[in-house]
PDB file of C-alpha atoms and ligand atoms in Angstrom:
ATOM      1  CA  MET A   2      17.358  14.537   0.632  1.00  0.00           C
ATOM      2  CA  ARG A   3      14.008  13.054  -0.407  1.00  0.00           C
ATOM      3  CA  LEU A   4      14.352  12.418  -4.124  1.00  0.00           C
ATOM      4  CA  PHE A   5      12.228  11.236  -7.022  1.00  0.00           C
ATOM      5  CA  VAL A   6      12.437  11.067 -10.799  1.00  0.00           C
ATOM      6  CA  ALA A   7       9.492  12.338 -12.827  1.00  0.00           C
ATOM      7  CA  LEU A   8       8.267  13.619 -16.158  1.00  0.00           C
ATOM      8  CA  PRO A   9       7.623  17.361 -15.978  1.00  0.00           C
ATOM      9  CA  LEU A  10       4.380  18.456 -17.661  1.00  0.00           C
ATOM     10  CA  PRO A  11       3.841  21.441 -19.963  1.00  0.00           C
ATOM     11  CA  GLU A  12       1.425  24.235 -19.087  1.00  0.00           C
ATOM     12  CA  ALA A  13      -0.962  23.006 -21.804  1.00  0.00           C
ATOM     13  CA  VAL A  14      -1.511  20.007 -19.510  1.00  0.00           C
ATOM     14  CA  THR A  15      -1.081  21.503 -16.028  1.00  0.00           C
ATOM     15  CA  ALA A  16      -3.442  24.473 -16.545  1.00  0.00           C
ATOM     16  CA  PRO A  17      -6.555  22.385 -17.408  1.00  0.00           C
ATOM     17  CA  LEU A  18      -5.600  19.791 -14.780  1.00  0.00           C
ATOM     18  CA  VAL A  19      -5.436  22.285 -11.957  1.00  0.00           C
ATOM     19  CA  ARG A  20      -8.827  23.734 -12.991  1.00  0.00           C
ATOM     20  CA  LEU A  21     -10.247  20.233 -12.981  1.00  0.00           C
ATOM     21  CA  ALA A  22      -8.781  19.471  -9.532  1.00  0.00           C
ATOM     22  CA  GLU A  23     -10.067  22.729  -8.085  1.00  0.00           C
ATOM     23  CA  ALA A  24     -13.594  21.840  -9.254  1.00  0.00           C
ATOM     24  CA  ALA A  25     -13.584  18.629  -7.186  1.00  0.00           C
ATOM     25  CA  PRO A  26     -16.112  18.492  -4.324  1.00  0.00           C
ATOM     26  CA  LEU A  27     -13.447  17.473  -1.774  1.00  0.00           C
ATOM     27  CA  GLY A  28      -9.725  16.863  -1.334  1.00  0.00           C
ATOM     28  CA  ARG A  29      -6.686  19.153  -1.569  1.00  0.00           C
ATOM     29  CA  ALA A  30      -5.719  20.077  -5.134  1.00  0.00           C
ATOM     30  CA  VAL A  31      -2.014  19.646  -5.980  1.00  0.00           C
ATOM     31  CA  ALA A  32      -0.538  23.076  -6.822  1.00  0.00           C
ATOM     32  CA  GLU A  33      -0.040  23.587 -10.558  1.00  0.00           C
ATOM     33  CA  GLU A  34       3.753  23.878 -10.236  1.00  0.00           C
ATOM     34  CA  ASN A  35       3.827  20.514  -8.412  1.00  0.00           C
ATOM     35  CA  LEU A  36       1.981  18.471 -11.073  1.00  0.00           C
ATOM     36  CA  HIS A  37       4.241  15.768 -12.533  1.00  0.00           C
ATOM     37  CA  LEU A  38       4.259  12.087 -13.451  1.00  0.00           C
ATOM     38  CA  THR A  39       6.432  10.084 -11.046  1.00  0.00           C
ATOM     39  CA  LEU A  40       8.719   7.487 -12.665  1.00  0.00           C
ATOM     40  CA  ALA A  41      10.769   6.405  -9.638  1.00  0.00           C
ATOM     41  CA  PHE A  42      10.619   7.326  -5.975  1.00  0.00           C
ATOM     42  CA  LEU A  43      14.037   7.070  -4.314  1.00  0.00           C
ATOM     43  CA  GLY A  44      13.155   8.292  -0.829  1.00  0.00           C
ATOM     44  CA  GLU A  45      15.996   9.556   1.383  1.00  0.00           C
ATOM     45  CA  VAL A  46      19.310   9.689  -0.485  1.00  0.00           C
ATOM     46  CA  GLY A  47      22.533  11.072   1.033  1.00  0.00           C
ATOM     47  CA  GLN A  48      24.357  13.950  -0.669  1.00  0.00           C
ATOM     48  CA  SER A  49      27.342  11.635  -1.264  1.00  0.00           C
ATOM     49  CA  ALA A  50      25.230   9.370  -3.525  1.00  0.00           C
ATOM     50  CA  LEU A  51      24.266  12.219  -5.871  1.00  0.00           C
ATOM     51  CA  PRO A  52      27.136  11.731  -8.362  1.00  0.00           C
ATOM     52  CA  ALA A  53      26.290   7.996  -8.700  1.00  0.00           C
ATOM     53  CA  LEU A  54      22.621   8.855  -9.108  1.00  0.00           C
ATOM     54  CA  ASP A  55      23.364  11.464 -11.758  1.00  0.00           C
ATOM     55  CA  GLY A  56      25.712   9.001 -13.484  1.00  0.00           C
ATOM     56  CA  ALA A  57      23.013   6.313 -13.580  1.00  0.00           C
ATOM     57  CA  LEU A  58      20.320   8.658 -14.905  1.00  0.00           C
ATOM     58  CA  SER A  59      22.723  10.007 -17.541  1.00  0.00           C
ATOM     59  CA  THR A  60      23.065   6.503 -19.025  1.00  0.00           C
ATOM     60  CA  VAL A  61      19.335   6.328 -19.790  1.00  0.00           C
ATOM     61  CA  CYS A  62      18.921   6.602 -23.518  1.00  0.00           C
ATOM     62  CA  ALA A  63      15.329   6.830 -24.777  1.00  0.00           C
ATOM     63  CA  PRO A  64      13.187   8.749 -27.274  1.00  0.00           C
ATOM     64  CA  PRO A  65      10.712  11.461 -26.196  1.00  0.00           C
ATOM     65  CA  VAL A  66       7.621  10.084 -24.491  1.00  0.00           C
ATOM     66  CA  CYS A  67       4.263  10.459 -26.215  1.00  0.00           C
ATOM     67  CA  LEU A  68       2.022  10.828 -23.202  1.00  0.00           C
ATOM     68  CA  SER A  69      -1.697  10.200 -23.545  1.00  0.00           C
ATOM     69  CA  PHE A  70      -4.231  10.434 -20.769  1.00  0.00           C
ATOM     70  CA  HIS A  71      -6.906   7.972 -19.887  1.00  0.00           C
ATOM     71  CA  GLU A  72      -9.222   8.520 -16.926  1.00  0.00           C
ATOM     72  CA  VAL A  73      -9.487  10.421 -13.683  1.00  0.00           C
ATOM     73  CA  ALA A  74      -9.766   7.847 -10.912  1.00  0.00           C
ATOM     74  CA  ALA A  75      -9.472   7.459  -7.150  1.00  0.00           C
ATOM     75  CA  LEU A  76      -6.298   5.443  -6.479  1.00  0.00           C
ATOM     76  CA  GLY A  77      -4.999   3.681  -3.397  1.00  0.00           C
ATOM     77  CA  GLY A  78      -7.307   0.703  -3.033  1.00  0.00           C
ATOM     78  CA  ARG A  79     -10.409   0.510  -0.887  1.00  0.00           C
ATOM     79  CA  GLN A  80      -9.373   3.585   1.128  1.00  0.00           C
ATOM     80  CA  ALA A  81      -8.465   5.845  -1.818  1.00  0.00           C
ATOM     81  CA  ARG A  82      -5.787   8.391  -0.899  1.00  0.00           C
ATOM     82  CA  VAL A  83      -5.544  10.388  -4.107  1.00  0.00           C
ATOM     83  CA  VAL A  84      -7.413  11.264  -7.259  1.00  0.00           C
ATOM     84  CA  ALA A  85      -5.198  10.971 -10.311  1.00  0.00           C
ATOM     85  CA  LEU A  86      -5.268  11.115 -14.087  1.00  0.00           C
ATOM     86  CA  THR A  87      -3.999   7.812 -15.433  1.00  0.00           C
ATOM     87  CA  ALA A  88      -1.625   7.947 -18.391  1.00  0.00           C
ATOM     88  CA  ARG A  89      -0.007   5.774 -21.042  1.00  0.00           C
ATOM     89  CA  GLY A  90       3.312   6.179 -22.786  1.00  0.00           C
ATOM     90  CA  PRO A  91       6.133   6.228 -20.216  1.00  0.00           C
ATOM     91  CA  GLU A  92       6.280   2.442 -19.545  1.00  0.00           C
ATOM     92  CA  ALA A  93       9.481   1.781 -21.575  1.00  0.00           C
ATOM     93  CA  LEU A  94      11.218   4.822 -20.109  1.00  0.00           C
ATOM     94  CA  TYR A  95      10.174   3.738 -16.608  1.00  0.00           C
ATOM     95  CA  LYS A  96      11.814   0.308 -17.177  1.00  0.00           C
ATOM     96  CA  ARG A  97      15.053   1.874 -18.399  1.00  0.00           C
ATOM     97  CA  ILE A  98      15.237   4.277 -15.475  1.00  0.00           C
ATOM     98  CA  VAL A  99      14.506   1.589 -12.901  1.00  0.00           C
ATOM     99  CA  SER A 100      17.096  -0.801 -14.335  1.00  0.00           C
ATOM    100  CA  ALA A 101      19.747   1.954 -14.536  1.00  0.00           C
ATOM    101  CA  LEU A 102      19.072   2.880 -10.898  1.00  0.00           C
ATOM    102  CA  ARG A 103      19.134  -0.753  -9.688  1.00  0.00           C
ATOM    103  CA  LEU A 104      22.345  -1.416 -11.617  1.00  0.00           C
ATOM    104  CA  ALA A 105      23.901   1.529  -9.773  1.00  0.00           C
ATOM    105  CA  GLY A 106      22.817   0.035  -6.431  1.00  0.00           C
ATOM    106  CA  PHE A 107      19.736   2.117  -5.658  1.00  0.00           C
ATOM    107  CA  ALA A 108      17.018   0.050  -3.981  1.00  0.00           C
ATOM    108  CA  LEU A 109      13.563   0.630  -5.419  1.00  0.00           C
ATOM    109  CA  PRO A 110      10.373  -1.033  -4.236  1.00  0.00           C
ATOM    110  CA  ARG A 111       9.030  -3.773  -6.532  1.00  0.00           C
ATOM    111  CA  ARG A 112       5.561  -2.552  -7.317  1.00  0.00           C
ATOM    112  CA  ARG A 113       3.462  -2.415 -10.445  1.00  0.00           C
ATOM    113  CA  PHE A 114       3.957   0.820 -12.352  1.00  0.00           C
ATOM    114  CA  ARG A 115       0.713   2.585 -13.052  1.00  0.00           C
ATOM    115  CA  ALA A 116       1.511   5.879 -14.768  1.00  0.00           C
ATOM    116  CA  HIS A 117      -0.549   8.707 -13.306  1.00  0.00           C
ATOM    117  CA  VAL A 118      -0.562  12.374 -12.411  1.00  0.00           C
ATOM    118  CA  THR A 119      -1.806  12.963  -8.866  1.00  0.00           C
ATOM    119  CA  LEU A 120      -4.360  15.774  -8.906  1.00  0.00           C
ATOM    120  CA  LEU A 121      -5.934  15.706  -5.445  1.00  0.00           C
ATOM    121  CA  ARG A 122      -5.030  14.359  -2.038  1.00  0.00           C
ATOM    122  CA  LEU A 123      -8.048  12.999  -0.182  1.00  0.00           C
ATOM    123  CA  PRO A 124      -8.805  13.198   3.540  1.00  0.00           C
ATOM    124  CA  ARG A 125      -7.854  10.070   5.529  1.00  0.00           C
ATOM    125  CA  ARG A 126     -11.468   9.296   6.185  1.00  0.00           C
ATOM    126  CA  LEU A 127     -14.374  10.339   3.987  1.00  0.00           C
ATOM    127  CA  GLU A 128     -17.525  11.624   5.705  1.00  0.00           C
ATOM    128  CA  PRO A 129     -20.851   9.926   4.856  1.00  0.00           C
ATOM    129  CA  GLY A 130     -21.949  11.144   1.435  1.00  0.00           C
ATOM    130  CA  GLN A 131     -18.489  12.330   0.369  1.00  0.00           C
ATOM    131  CA  GLU A 132     -17.657   9.029  -1.307  1.00  0.00           C
ATOM    132  CA  GLN A 133     -20.793   9.259  -3.473  1.00  0.00           C
ATOM    133  CA  ARG A 134     -20.145  12.931  -4.325  1.00  0.00           C
ATOM    134  CA  LEU A 135     -16.620  12.036  -5.392  1.00  0.00           C
ATOM    135  CA  ALA A 136     -17.840   9.057  -7.451  1.00  0.00           C
ATOM    136  CA  ARG A 137     -20.396  11.296  -9.233  1.00  0.00           C
ATOM    137  CA  PHE A 138     -17.702  13.902  -9.968  1.00  0.00           C
ATOM    138  CA  LEU A 139     -15.364  11.256 -11.415  1.00  0.00           C
ATOM    139  CA  ALA A 140     -18.129   9.684 -13.503  1.00  0.00           C
ATOM    140  CA  ARG A 141     -19.031  13.112 -14.975  1.00  0.00           C
ATOM    141  CA  LEU A 142     -15.415  13.773 -15.985  1.00  0.00           C
ATOM    142  CA  GLY A 143     -14.911  10.676 -18.131  1.00  0.00           C
ATOM    143  CA  THR A 144     -11.730  11.123 -20.194  1.00  0.00           C
ATOM    144  CA  PRO A 145     -10.727  14.791 -20.023  1.00  0.00           C
ATOM    145  CA  PRO A 146      -9.791  16.273 -23.441  1.00  0.00           C
ATOM    146  CA  ILE A 147      -6.123  16.801 -22.537  1.00  0.00           C
ATOM    147  CA  GLY A 148      -3.067  15.681 -24.560  1.00  0.00           C
ATOM    148  CA  PRO A 149      -1.508  13.680 -26.043  1.00  0.00           C
ATOM    149  CA  VAL A 150       1.770  15.544 -25.498  1.00  0.00           C
ATOM    150  CA  SER A 151       5.373  14.787 -26.316  1.00  0.00           C
ATOM    151  CA  ILE A 152       7.781  15.093 -23.359  1.00  0.00           C
ATOM    152  CA  ASP A 153      11.440  15.469 -24.275  1.00  0.00           C
ATOM    153  CA  ARG A 154      13.099  15.197 -20.870  1.00  0.00           C
ATOM    154  CA  PHE A 155      12.835  13.713 -17.410  1.00  0.00           C
ATOM    155  CA  THR A 156      13.842  15.381 -14.169  1.00  0.00           C
ATOM    156  CA  LEU A 157      15.402  14.489 -10.825  1.00  0.00           C
ATOM    157  CA  TYR A 158      13.520  16.375  -8.097  1.00  0.00           C
ATOM    158  CA  ALA A 159      14.151  16.990  -4.409  1.00  0.00           C
ATOM    159  CA  SER A 160      10.981  17.073  -2.335  1.00  0.00           C
ATOM    160  CA  GLN A 161      10.720  19.120   0.817  1.00  0.00           C
ATOM    161  CA  LEU A 162       7.745  18.489   3.037  1.00  0.00           C
ATOM    162  CA  HIS A 163       6.192  21.577   4.639  1.00  0.00           C
ATOM    163  CA  PRO A 164       3.037  21.873   6.743  1.00  0.00           C
ATOM    164  CA  ASP A 165       1.326  23.696   3.836  1.00  0.00           C
ATOM    165  CA  GLY A 166       2.340  21.010   1.302  1.00  0.00           C
ATOM    166  CA  ALA A 167       5.381  19.655  -0.509  1.00  0.00           C
ATOM    167  CA  ARG A 168       7.809  21.788  -2.500  1.00  0.00           C
ATOM    168  CA  TYR A 169       9.641  20.186  -5.394  1.00  0.00           C
ATOM    169  CA  GLU A 170      12.984  21.479  -6.607  1.00  0.00           C
ATOM    170  CA  PRO A 171      14.377  20.263  -9.955  1.00  0.00           C
ATOM    171  CA  LEU A 172      17.992  19.169  -9.409  1.00  0.00           C
ATOM    172  CA  ALA A 173      18.878  17.858 -12.871  1.00  0.00           C
ATOM    173  CA  GLU A 174      17.262  17.286 -16.274  1.00  0.00           C
ATOM    174  CA  TYR A 175      17.960  14.456 -18.726  1.00  0.00           C
ATOM    175  CA  ALA A 176      17.132  14.828 -22.412  1.00  0.00           C
ATOM    176  CA  LEU A 177      15.085  12.225 -24.296  1.00  0.00           C
ATOM    177  CA  ARG A 178      16.022  12.055 -27.962  1.00  0.00           C
TER     178      ARG A 178
HETATM  179  P1  2AM B 209       2.389  10.159  -6.754  1.00  0.00           P
HETATM  180  O1  2AM B 209       2.721  10.687  -8.096  1.00  0.00           O
HETATM  181  O2  2AM B 209       1.716   8.839  -6.765  1.00  0.00           O
HETATM  182  O3  2AM B 209       1.719  11.150  -5.898  1.00  0.00           O
HETATM  183  C1  2AM B 209       6.974  13.008  -4.678  1.00  0.00           C
HETATM  184  O4  2AM B 209       6.650  12.776  -3.348  1.00  0.00           O
HETATM  185  C2  2AM B 209       6.325  11.978  -5.553  1.00  0.00           C
HETATM  186  O5  2AM B 209       6.822  10.704  -5.204  1.00  0.00           O
HETATM  187  C3  2AM B 209       4.845  11.944  -5.394  1.00  0.00           C
HETATM  188  O6  2AM B 209       4.288  12.427  -6.572  1.00  0.00           O
HETATM  189  C4  2AM B 209       4.466  10.514  -5.142  1.00  0.00           C
HETATM  190  O7  2AM B 209       3.806   9.873  -6.161  1.00  0.00           O
HETATM  191  C5  2AM B 209       5.776   9.787  -5.059  1.00  0.00           C
HETATM  192  N1  2AM B 209       5.898   9.104  -3.768  1.00  0.00           N
HETATM  193  C6  2AM B 209       5.876   9.669  -2.557  1.00  0.00           C
HETATM  194  N2  2AM B 209       6.046   8.735  -1.606  1.00  0.00           N
HETATM  195  C7  2AM B 209       6.178   7.548  -2.245  1.00  0.00           C
HETATM  196  C8  2AM B 209       6.390   6.216  -1.808  1.00  0.00           C
HETATM  197  N3  2AM B 209       6.506   5.907  -0.521  1.00  0.00           N
HETATM  198  N4  2AM B 209       6.468   5.268  -2.744  1.00  0.00           N
HETATM  199  C9  2AM B 209       6.343   5.559  -4.038  1.00  0.00           C
HETATM  200  N5  2AM B 209       6.146   6.805  -4.513  1.00  0.00           N
HETATM  201  C10 2AM B 209       6.067   7.786  -3.621  1.00  0.00           C
END
């Protein structure tokens, strides 16, 4: 199973975000039900490791996350792959989740955590002019008037890749209190 841990987002956040993504001049908008903020990507995990994974995530003790949003930006370096809304608030929770998972033996890549909600997936190569149209769209958006919101749980999801896009199934929820 392809697994990841994420903060689910309330409709008060996902509804304006999907409208914003659908107004973009290019790229494939992430479906509203798939919008989330990834905390840890586990990749392929065997069924037999699920109890250990659930055990590790159950040890994470943290208060609800006050999530605030910053800017809509193209992420992925010089060849941007996605457009995302950057966020602040889940950094401490991220650290607790990652250390609980590592302690339980799950290998996670060492990369800087930049909290974000992916809104659009971009084509591999942008046609001439598309880059400028995207830059103008992003500049117009500035900081969208969304949030802050309090999130009182995090979720373990299974991701299934289909030709028409990914489907995410919540497997377990963990309360933040
Ligand atoms: P994203 O939020 O940056 O898009 C489910 O696939 C989620 O896991 C996606 O939302 C994606 O993060 C993240 N993800 C997918 N592949 C990944 C990888 N190889 N490394 C880190 N995160 C990944």
